[in-house]
Coordinates of C-alpha atoms and ligand atoms in Angstrom, one line a residue:
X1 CA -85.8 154.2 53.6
X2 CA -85.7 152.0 50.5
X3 CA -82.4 152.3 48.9
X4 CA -82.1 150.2 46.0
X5 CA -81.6 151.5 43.1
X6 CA -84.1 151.9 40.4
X7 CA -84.6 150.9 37.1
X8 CA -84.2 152.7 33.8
X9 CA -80.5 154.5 33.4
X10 CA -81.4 158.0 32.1
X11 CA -83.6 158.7 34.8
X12 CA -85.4 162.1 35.7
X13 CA -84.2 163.1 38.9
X14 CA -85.5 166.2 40.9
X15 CA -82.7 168.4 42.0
X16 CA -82.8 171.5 43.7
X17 CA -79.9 174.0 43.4
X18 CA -78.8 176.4 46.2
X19 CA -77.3 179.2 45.5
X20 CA -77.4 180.7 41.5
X21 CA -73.5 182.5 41.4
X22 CA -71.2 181.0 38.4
X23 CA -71.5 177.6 39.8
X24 CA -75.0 177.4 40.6
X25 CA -76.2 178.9 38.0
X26 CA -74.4 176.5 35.2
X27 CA -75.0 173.3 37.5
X28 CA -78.8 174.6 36.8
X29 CA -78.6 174.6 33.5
X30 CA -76.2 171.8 32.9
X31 CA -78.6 169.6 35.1
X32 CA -81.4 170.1 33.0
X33 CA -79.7 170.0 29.9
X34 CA -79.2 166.3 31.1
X35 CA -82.8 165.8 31.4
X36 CA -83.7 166.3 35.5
X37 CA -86.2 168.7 37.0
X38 CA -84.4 171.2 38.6
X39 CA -85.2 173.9 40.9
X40 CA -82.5 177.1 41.2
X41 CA -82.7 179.1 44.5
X42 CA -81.0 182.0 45.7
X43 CA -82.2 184.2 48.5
X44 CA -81.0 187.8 46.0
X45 CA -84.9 188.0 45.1
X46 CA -84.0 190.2 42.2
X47 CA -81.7 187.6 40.9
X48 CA -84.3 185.1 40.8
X49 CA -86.8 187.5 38.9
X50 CA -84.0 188.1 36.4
X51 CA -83.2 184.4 36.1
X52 CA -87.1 183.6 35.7
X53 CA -86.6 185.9 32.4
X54 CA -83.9 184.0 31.5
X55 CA -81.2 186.5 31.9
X56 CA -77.9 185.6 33.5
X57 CA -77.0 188.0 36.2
X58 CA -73.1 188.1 34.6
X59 CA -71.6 186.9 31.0
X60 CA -70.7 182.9 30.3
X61 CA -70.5 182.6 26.7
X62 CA -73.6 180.0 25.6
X63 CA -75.3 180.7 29.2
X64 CA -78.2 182.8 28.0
X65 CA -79.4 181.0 25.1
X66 CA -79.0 177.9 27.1
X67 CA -80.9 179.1 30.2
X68 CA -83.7 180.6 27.8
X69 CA -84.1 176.6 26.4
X70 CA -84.0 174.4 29.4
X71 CA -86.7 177.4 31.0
X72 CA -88.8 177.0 27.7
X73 CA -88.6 172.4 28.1
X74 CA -90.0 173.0 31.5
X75 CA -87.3 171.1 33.1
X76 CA -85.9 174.4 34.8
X77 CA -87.4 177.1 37.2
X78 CA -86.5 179.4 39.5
X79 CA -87.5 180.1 43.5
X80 CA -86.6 182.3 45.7
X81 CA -88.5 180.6 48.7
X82 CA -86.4 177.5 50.0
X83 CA -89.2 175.4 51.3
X84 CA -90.8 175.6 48.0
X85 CA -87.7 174.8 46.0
X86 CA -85.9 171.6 48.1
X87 CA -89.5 170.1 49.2
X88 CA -89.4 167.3 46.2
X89 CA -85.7 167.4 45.8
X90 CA -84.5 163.8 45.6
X91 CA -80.1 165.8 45.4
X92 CA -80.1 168.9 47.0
X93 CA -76.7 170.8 45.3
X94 CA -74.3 173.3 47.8
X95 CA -73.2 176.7 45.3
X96 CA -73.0 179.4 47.6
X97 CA -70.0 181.8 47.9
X98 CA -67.1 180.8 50.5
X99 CA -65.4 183.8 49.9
X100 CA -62.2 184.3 52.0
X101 CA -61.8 186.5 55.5
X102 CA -59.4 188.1 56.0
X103 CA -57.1 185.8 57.3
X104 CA -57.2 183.4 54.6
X105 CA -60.1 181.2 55.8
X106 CA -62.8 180.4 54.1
X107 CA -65.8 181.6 55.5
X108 CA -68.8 179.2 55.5
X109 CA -71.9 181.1 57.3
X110 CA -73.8 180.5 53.5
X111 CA -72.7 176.8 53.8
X112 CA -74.4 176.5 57.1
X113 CA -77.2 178.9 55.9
X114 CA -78.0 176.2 52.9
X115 CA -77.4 173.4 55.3
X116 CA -80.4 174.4 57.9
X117 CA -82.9 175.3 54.9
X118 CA -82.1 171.4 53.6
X119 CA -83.0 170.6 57.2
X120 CA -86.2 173.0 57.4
X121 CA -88.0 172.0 54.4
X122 CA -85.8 168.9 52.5
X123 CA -87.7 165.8 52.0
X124 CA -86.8 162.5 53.7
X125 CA -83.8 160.3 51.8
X126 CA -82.6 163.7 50.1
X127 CA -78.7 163.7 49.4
X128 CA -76.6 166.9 50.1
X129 CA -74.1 167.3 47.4
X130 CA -71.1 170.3 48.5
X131 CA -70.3 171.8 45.2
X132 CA -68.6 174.9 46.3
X133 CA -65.1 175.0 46.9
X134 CA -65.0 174.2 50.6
X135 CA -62.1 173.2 53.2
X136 CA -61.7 169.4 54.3
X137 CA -63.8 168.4 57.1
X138 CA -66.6 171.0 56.0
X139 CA -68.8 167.7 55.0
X140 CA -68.9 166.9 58.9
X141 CA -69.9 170.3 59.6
X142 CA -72.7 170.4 57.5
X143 CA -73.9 166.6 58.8
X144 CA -74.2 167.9 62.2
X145 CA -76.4 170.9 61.3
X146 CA -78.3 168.6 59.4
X147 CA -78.9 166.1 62.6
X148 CA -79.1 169.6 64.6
X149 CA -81.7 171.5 62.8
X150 CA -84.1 168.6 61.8
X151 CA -86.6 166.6 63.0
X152 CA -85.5 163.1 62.3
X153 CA -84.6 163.9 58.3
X154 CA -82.8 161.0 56.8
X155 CA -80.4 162.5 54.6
X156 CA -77.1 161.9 53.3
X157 CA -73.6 164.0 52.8
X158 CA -71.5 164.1 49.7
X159 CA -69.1 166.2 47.9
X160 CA -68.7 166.6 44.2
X161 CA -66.1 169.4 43.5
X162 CA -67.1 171.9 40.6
X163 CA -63.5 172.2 38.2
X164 CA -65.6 174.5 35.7
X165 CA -63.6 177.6 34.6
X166 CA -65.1 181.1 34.2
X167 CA -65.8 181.8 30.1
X168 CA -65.9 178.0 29.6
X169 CA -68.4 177.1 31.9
X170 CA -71.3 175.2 30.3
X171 CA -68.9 173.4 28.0
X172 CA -66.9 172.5 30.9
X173 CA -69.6 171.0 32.7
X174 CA -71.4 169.4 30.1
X175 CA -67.9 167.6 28.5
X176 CA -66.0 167.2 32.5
X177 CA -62.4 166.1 32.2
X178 CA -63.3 163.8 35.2
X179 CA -66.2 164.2 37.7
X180 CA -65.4 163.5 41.4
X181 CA -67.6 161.9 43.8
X182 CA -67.0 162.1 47.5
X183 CA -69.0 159.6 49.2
X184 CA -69.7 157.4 52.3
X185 CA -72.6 156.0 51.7
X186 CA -74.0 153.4 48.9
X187 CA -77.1 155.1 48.7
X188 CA -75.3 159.0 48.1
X189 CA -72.8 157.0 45.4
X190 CA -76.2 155.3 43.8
X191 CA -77.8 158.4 43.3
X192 CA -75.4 160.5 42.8
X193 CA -74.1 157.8 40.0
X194 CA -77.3 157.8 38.6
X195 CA -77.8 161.6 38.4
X196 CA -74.4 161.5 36.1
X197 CA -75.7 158.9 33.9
X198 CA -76.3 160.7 30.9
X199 CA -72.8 161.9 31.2
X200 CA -70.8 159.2 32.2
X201 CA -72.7 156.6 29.4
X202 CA -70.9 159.1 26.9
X203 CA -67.5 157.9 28.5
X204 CA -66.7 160.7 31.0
X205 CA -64.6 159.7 33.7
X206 CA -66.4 159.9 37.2
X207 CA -63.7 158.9 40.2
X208 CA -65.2 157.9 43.6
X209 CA -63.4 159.2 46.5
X210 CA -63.9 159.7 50.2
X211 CA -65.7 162.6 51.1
X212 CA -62.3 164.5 52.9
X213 CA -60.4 163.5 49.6
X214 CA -63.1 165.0 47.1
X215 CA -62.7 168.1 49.3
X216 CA -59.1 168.8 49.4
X217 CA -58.6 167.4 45.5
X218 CA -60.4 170.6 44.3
X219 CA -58.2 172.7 46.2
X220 CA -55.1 170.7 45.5
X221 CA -56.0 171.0 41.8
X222 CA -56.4 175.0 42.1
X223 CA -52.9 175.3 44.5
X224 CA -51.1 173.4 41.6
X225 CA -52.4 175.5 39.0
X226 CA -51.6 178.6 40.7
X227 CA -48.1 177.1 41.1
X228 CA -47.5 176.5 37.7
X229 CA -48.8 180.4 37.3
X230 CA -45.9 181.8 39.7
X231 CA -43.3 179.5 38.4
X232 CA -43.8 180.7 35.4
X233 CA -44.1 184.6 36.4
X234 CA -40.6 183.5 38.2
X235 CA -39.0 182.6 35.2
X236 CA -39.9 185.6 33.4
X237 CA -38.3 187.7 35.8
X238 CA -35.2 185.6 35.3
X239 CA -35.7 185.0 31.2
X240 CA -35.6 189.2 31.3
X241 CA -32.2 189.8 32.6
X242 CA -30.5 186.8 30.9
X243 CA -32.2 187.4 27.7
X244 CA -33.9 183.8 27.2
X245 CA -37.7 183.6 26.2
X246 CA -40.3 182.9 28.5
X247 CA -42.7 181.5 26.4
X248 CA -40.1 179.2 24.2
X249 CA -38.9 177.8 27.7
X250 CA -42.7 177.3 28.7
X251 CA -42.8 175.4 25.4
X252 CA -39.9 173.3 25.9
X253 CA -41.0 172.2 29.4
X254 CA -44.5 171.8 28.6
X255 CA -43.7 169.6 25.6
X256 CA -42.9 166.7 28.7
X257 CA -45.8 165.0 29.3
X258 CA -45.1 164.9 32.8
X259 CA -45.5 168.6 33.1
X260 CA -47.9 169.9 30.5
X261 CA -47.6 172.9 28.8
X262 CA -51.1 174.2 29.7
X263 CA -51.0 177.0 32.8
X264 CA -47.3 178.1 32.1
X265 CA -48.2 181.3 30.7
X266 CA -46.2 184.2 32.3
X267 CA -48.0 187.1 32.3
X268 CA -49.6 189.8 35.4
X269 CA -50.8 186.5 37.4
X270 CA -54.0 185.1 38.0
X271 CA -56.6 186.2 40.0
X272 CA -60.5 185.7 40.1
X273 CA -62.8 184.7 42.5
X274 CA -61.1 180.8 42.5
X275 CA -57.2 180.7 42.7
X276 CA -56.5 183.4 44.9
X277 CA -58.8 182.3 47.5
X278 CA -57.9 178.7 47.3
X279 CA -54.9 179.1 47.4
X280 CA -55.3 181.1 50.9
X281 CA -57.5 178.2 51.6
X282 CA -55.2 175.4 51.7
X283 CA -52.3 177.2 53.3
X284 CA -54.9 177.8 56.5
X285 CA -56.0 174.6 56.5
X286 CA -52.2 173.0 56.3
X287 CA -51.7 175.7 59.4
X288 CA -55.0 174.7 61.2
X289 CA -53.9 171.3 61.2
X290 CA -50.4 172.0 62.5
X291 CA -48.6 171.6 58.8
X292 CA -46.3 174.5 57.6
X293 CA -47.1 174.5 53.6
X294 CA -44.8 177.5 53.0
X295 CA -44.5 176.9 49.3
X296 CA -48.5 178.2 49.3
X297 CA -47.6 181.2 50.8
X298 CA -45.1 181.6 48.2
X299 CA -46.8 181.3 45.1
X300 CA -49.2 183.8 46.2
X301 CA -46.5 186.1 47.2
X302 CA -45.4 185.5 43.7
X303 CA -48.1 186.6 42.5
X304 CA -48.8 189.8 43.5
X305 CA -44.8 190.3 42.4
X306 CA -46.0 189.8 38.8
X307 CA -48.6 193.2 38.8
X308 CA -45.4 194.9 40.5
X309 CA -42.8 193.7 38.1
X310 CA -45.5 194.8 35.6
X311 CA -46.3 198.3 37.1
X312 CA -41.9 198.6 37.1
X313 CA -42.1 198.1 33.3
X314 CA -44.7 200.8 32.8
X315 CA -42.2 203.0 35.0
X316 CA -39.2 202.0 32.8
X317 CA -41.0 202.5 29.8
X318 CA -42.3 206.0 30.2
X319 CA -40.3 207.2 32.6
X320 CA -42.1 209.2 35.6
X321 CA -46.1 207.6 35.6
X322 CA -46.9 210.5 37.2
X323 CA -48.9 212.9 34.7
X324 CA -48.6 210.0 32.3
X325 CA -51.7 209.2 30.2
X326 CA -51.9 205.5 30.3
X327 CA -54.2 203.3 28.3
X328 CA -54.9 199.8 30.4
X329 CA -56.5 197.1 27.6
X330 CA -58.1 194.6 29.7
X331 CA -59.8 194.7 33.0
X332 CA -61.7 191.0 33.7
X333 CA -59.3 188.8 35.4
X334 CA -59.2 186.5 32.4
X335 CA -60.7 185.9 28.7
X336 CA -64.1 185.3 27.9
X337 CA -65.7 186.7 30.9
X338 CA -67.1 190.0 32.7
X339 CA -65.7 189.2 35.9
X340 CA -63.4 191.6 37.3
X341 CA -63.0 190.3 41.1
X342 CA -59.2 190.2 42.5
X343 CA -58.2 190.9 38.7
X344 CA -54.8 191.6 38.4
X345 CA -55.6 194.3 35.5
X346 CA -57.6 196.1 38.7
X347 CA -54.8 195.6 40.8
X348 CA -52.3 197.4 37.9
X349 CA -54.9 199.8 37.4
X350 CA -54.8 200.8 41.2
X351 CA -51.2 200.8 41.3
X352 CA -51.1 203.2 38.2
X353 CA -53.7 205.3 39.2
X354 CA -51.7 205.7 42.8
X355 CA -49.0 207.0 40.9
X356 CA -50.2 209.7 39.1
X357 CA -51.4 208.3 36.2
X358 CA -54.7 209.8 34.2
X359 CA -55.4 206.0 33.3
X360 CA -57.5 204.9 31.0
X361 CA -59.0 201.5 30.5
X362 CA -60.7 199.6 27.9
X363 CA -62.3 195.5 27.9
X364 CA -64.7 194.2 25.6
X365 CA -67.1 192.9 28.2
X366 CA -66.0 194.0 31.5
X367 CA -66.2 198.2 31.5
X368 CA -69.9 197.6 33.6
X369 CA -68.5 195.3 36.4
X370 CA -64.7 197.2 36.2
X371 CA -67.1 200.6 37.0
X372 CA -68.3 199.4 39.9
X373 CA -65.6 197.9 41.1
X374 CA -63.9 201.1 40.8
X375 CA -65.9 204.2 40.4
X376 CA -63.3 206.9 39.5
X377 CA -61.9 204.8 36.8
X378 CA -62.1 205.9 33.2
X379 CA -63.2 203.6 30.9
X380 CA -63.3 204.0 26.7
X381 CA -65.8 202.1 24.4
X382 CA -62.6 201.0 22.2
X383 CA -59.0 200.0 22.2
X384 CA -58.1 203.2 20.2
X385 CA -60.3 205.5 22.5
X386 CA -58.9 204.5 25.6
X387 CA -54.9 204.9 23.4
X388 CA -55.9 208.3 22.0
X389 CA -52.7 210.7 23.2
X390 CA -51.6 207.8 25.6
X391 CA -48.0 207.8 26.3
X392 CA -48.2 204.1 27.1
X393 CA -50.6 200.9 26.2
X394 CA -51.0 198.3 29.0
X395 CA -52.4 195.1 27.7
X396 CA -53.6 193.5 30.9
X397 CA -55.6 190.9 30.1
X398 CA -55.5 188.0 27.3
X399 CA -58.4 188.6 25.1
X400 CA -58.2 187.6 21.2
X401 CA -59.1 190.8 19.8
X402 CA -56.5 192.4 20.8
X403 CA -54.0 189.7 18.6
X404 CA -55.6 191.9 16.0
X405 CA -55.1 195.3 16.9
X406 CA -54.5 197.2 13.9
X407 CA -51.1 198.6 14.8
X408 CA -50.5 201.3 12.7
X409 CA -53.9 203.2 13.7
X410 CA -53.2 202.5 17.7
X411 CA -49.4 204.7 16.4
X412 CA -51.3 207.3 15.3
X413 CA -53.3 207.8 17.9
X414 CA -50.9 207.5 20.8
X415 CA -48.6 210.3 22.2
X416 CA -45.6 207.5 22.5
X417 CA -45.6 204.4 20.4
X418 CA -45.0 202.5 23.4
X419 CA -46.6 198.9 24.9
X420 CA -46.3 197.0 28.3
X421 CA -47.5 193.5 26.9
X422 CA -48.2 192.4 30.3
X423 CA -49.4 188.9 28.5
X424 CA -47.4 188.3 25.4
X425 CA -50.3 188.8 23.5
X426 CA -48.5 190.5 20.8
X427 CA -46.6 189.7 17.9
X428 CA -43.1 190.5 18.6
X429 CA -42.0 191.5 14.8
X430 CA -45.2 193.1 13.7
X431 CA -45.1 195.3 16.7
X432 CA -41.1 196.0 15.4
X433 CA -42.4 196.6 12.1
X434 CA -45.1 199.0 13.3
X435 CA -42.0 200.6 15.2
X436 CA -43.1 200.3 18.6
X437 CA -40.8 200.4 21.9
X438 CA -42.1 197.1 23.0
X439 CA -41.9 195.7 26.6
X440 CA -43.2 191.9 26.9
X441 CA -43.0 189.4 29.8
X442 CA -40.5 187.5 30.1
X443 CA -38.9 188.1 26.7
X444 CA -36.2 190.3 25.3
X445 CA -38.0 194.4 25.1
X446 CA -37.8 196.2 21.8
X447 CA -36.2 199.5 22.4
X448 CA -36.3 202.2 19.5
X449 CA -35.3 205.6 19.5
X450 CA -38.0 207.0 17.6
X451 CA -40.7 208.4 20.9
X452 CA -42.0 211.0 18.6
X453 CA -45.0 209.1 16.9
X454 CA -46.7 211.5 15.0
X455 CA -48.9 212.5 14.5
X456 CA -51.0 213.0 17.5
X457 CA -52.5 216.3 17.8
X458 CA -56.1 217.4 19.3
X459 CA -57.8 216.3 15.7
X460 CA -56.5 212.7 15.8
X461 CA -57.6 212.2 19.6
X462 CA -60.4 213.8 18.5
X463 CA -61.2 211.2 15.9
X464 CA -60.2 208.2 17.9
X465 CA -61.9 209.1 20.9
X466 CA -65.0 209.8 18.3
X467 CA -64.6 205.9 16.8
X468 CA -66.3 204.1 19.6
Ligands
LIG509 C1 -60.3 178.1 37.9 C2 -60.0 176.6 37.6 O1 -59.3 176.5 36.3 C3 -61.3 175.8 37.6 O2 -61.0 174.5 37.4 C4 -62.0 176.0 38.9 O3 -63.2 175.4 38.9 C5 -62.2 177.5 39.2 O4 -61.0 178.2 39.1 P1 -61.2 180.2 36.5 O5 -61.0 181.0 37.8 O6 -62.4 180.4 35.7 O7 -61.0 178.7 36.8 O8 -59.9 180.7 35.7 P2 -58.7 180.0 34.9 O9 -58.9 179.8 33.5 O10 -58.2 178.8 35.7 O11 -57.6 181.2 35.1 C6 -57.3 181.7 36.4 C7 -56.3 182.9 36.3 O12 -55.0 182.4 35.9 C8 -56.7 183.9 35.3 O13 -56.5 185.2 35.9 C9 -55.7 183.7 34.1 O14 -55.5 184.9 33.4 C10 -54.5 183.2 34.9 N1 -53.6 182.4 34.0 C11 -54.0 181.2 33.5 C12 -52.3 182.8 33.8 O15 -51.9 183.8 34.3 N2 -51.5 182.0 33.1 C13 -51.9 180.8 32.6 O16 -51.1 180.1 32.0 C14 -53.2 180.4 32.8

C-alpha cells in the first residue's frame, strides 16, 4: 500500500458516512461543504429516502438548506446499501448510536455492526475514523473485527471525537474550537490531516493524540461539563435559603479565567442524548477498570435533584399539584432543537403529571417529538394556550422567546399569576411589575399576596386557547 502523501492540499477525498443521526448526518454535510465526495448511509431505509429529498429527519437550525446545497453540487448522496456506499471510500466515518444499557455501559452492537460492513465491502487502504462517543479501548475492538471479518483488507483505526452541540451543529463543525485526532499510524494521521485541510488552513486547531486519549478526552470533556451543571444546581439550592443569587455568584466565578463562566447556569439540569449517558459512561469505565470515580455518580445524582427541587417549587407555589392546571413552557432538553430525549422538562412533566396535575405543555419546535415521547401529554400551539386558567407557569426549558413573553396577557389568562422559572429566564422586576408570585432558581422568590388575577373566566380561556 503506497502511503505517501499526495500532492495538492485541498484535495477531494471520498468519504463514506455510517450512520445519518445528529452526528452523521452534519459530518455529511459538513464534509461536503469542505469539498469531498461523500456517501451517507444508514440502514432506517426511510431515513435515507427522506435524506435523498433533502429533508433532515429532526431540526438543526441551517441543516436543511444546507443538505438541499451540497445534494444539488453533487458532492453529497445518500445509500442505504453498505457495499454500495464504503466501496470507493478512501475515510470511512463511525456515527451510529451508543446509547446506554441499563447499567450505564455503553452499548456498542451498531459499532461492531458498522465495523463488519467496513470489512465486507471497504476498499483496501481505507481508514476507520470512530466519531461516536465511544468508551476507551473500543478502537481495539473494532481492529479485531476488522482483521476478523475480512479477507486480508488493509485498513487503519482512528478516532476523531465529535464536540458538536445539538441546535449549533453545522456551525460547530464547520468553525471546531479544536479537532482531535487519535492516531497510530502515519498513514491514518496523513489522511486524516489532509481530509481537515480546508479547515485547519483557516487556523483551526487540530490536536493529535493517541487513539485511547482521543477516546476518553470526549468523555472527559462531557463529565466536566456536566460537573459544572450540578455544581451549579448545588449552589442554587444553597443561594435559596441564604438569600444570595445564583446567577451573580455564577458571574463572579466565571469572570476567573481559570473557570469560565460558560456551563454554570443553574436551572432543571441537563439532559439529552450526550451528557447523561456520558457521564454513565465514564463512571463504568473508571469501575471496569478497577477505579472508584464517585464524584461521577454524584453529579448525575445531582442532577436528577434539580427536576425534584423544581417539582418541590411547583408544590410550594400552588400548594396541593393535585387537580392543579399547570402550564409546562418548554419540552426539548435544550434551545434550538426538537430533541426531547432524557429532557429534564419530560422528566418535570412526568413528575407533575404523577401528581395530579392536568398539565399542559407548550415548545416552539418540540410538541411533535414531546407527543411521542409521551402520548397522554397535552400540548398547546402557544405560550398563552397552554397558560389559559393555569394556576401555575413552568418554564422548563431556555428558549429566547420566552424572554419576551408579554406578561400582562399570560396574567390575564391564568387562574394564578404564578411562575416556576425553572431557568431564570425571566426578568426578575418586570415579572414584579407585572405582579407575579415569582419562583426562580437559585435566587430570592417574589411572593405577593394578590392570587386573585382576574380576570380569568370561560371567555378569556376561551380567547387564549383560540390565539394559537
Ligand atoms: C453536548 C456537548 O456540549 C457537545 O460538545 C457534545 O458533542 C454533545 O453533548 P448537547 O447535548 O447538544 O452538546 O447540549 P449542550 O448545549 O451541551 O447542553 C446540554 C444540557 O445541559 C442541556 O440540557 C442544557 O439545557 C443544559 N445546560 C447547559 C444547563 O443546564 N446549564 C448550562 O449552563 C449549560
Amino acid at each position: 500500500m503506497a502511503r505517501q502523501r499526495r500532492p495538492g492540499v485541498n484535495e477531494r477525498m471520498k468519504v463514506t458516512v455510517i450512520g445519518t443521526g445528529h452526528v452523521g448526518l452534519v459530518t455529511c454535510v459538513t464534509m461536503s461543504m469542505l469539498g469531498h465526495d461523500v456517501v451517507g448511509t444508514d440502514m432506517d431505509q426511510e431515513k435515507v429516502a427522506l435524506l435523498r429529498r433533502g429533508i433532515p429527519p429532526f431540526f438543526e437550525e441551517g441543516l436543511e438548506q444546507a443538505l438541499r446545497a451540497e445534494l444539488t453540487s453533487g458532492r453529497l448522496a445518500f445509500s442505504g446499501e453498505p457495499a454500495d456506499a464504503l466501496r470507493d471510500a478512501e475515510v470511512v466515518f463511525i456515527c451510529v448510536g451508543t446509547p446506554a444499557r441499563s447499567d450505564g455501559e455503553a452499548n456498542l452492537i451498531a459499532m461492531e455492526g458498522a465495523a463488519r460492513d467496513v470489512a465486507h465491502h471497504g476498499r483496501d487502504g481505507v481508514v476507520v475514523v470512530e466519531k461516536s462517543t465511544v468508551p476507551a479501548g473500543t478502537s481495539e475492538r473494532v481492529r479485531l473485527t476488522l482483521t476478523r471479518e475480512s479477507r486480508g483488507l488493509r485498513f487503519d483505526v482512528a478516532s476523531n471525537p465529535e464536540f458538536l452541540r445539538e441546535g449549533t451543529a453545522l456551525a460547530d463543525s464547520l468553525r471546531p474550537d479544536r479537532i482531535v485526532l487519535g492516531v497510530q499510524s502515519d498513514w491514518a494521521r496523513d489522511v486524516l490531516r489532509r481530509l481537515y485541510a480546508p479547515l485547519t488552513d483557516q487556523g483551526h486547531e487540530l490536536l493529535e493524540t493517541d487513539i485511547a486519549t482521543a477516546e476518553l478526552a470526549k468523555h472527559a470533556a462531557n463529565a466536566f461539563l456536566a460537573m459544572k451543571i450540578s455544581f451549579s444546581n448545588g449552589l442554587a439550592r444553597i443561594c435559596e435559603r441564604a438569600g444570595a443569587d445564583v446567577v451573580a455568584v455564577a458571574d463572579v466565578m466565571g469572570s476567573d479565567p481559570r473557570i469560565g463562566r460558560a456551563f454554570l447556569n443553574a436551572g432543571l439540569g441537563y439532559g439529552g442524548y450526550c451528557f447523561p449517558k456520558d457521564v454513565a459512561a465514564l463512571d463504568r469505565l473508571a469501575s471496569r477498570l478497577g477505579y472508584d470515580f464517585r464524584l461521577l455518580r454524584e453529579v448525575s445524582r445531582m442532577n436528577d435533584e434539580a427536576v425534584e427541587a423544581a417539582a418541590a417549587k411547583v408544590h410550594e407555589a400552588v400548594w396541593n399539584i393535585e387537580g392543579k392546571r399547570i402550564a409546562l413552557l418548554g419540552l426539548a432538553f435544550k434551545a434550538g432543537t426538537d430533541d426531547v430525549r432524557f429532557s429534564p422538562a419530560l422528566q418535570l412533566a412526568e413528575r407533575l403529571v404523577s401528581a395530579g396535575a392536568d398539565l399542559h405543555g407548550y415548545d416552539p419546535r418540540a410538541a411533535d417529538t414531546a407527543r411521542e415521547e409521551l402520548p397522554d401529554l397535552n400540548v398547546s400551539d402557544t405560550a398563552y394556550a397552554a397558560a389559559a386558567g393555569a394556576h401555575c407557569v413552568v418554564i422548563a426549558t431556555e428558549w429566547p422567546e420566552f424572554r419576551d413573553l408579554d406578561l400582562a396577557r399570560l396574567r390575564e389568562v391564568m387562574a394564578y399569576p404564578v411562575i416556576v422559572d425553572a431557568r431564570n429566564v425571566l426578568d426578575r422586576e418586570a415579572v414584579a411589575r407585572a405582579g407575579f408570585a415569582y419562583y426562580p432558581t437559585g435566587r430570592t422568590a417574589i411572593l405577593t399576596t394578590d392570587v386573585t388575577a382576574g380576570p380569568v373566566s370561560v371567555e378569556a380561556v376561551a380567547v387564549a386557547s383560540g390565539a394559537a
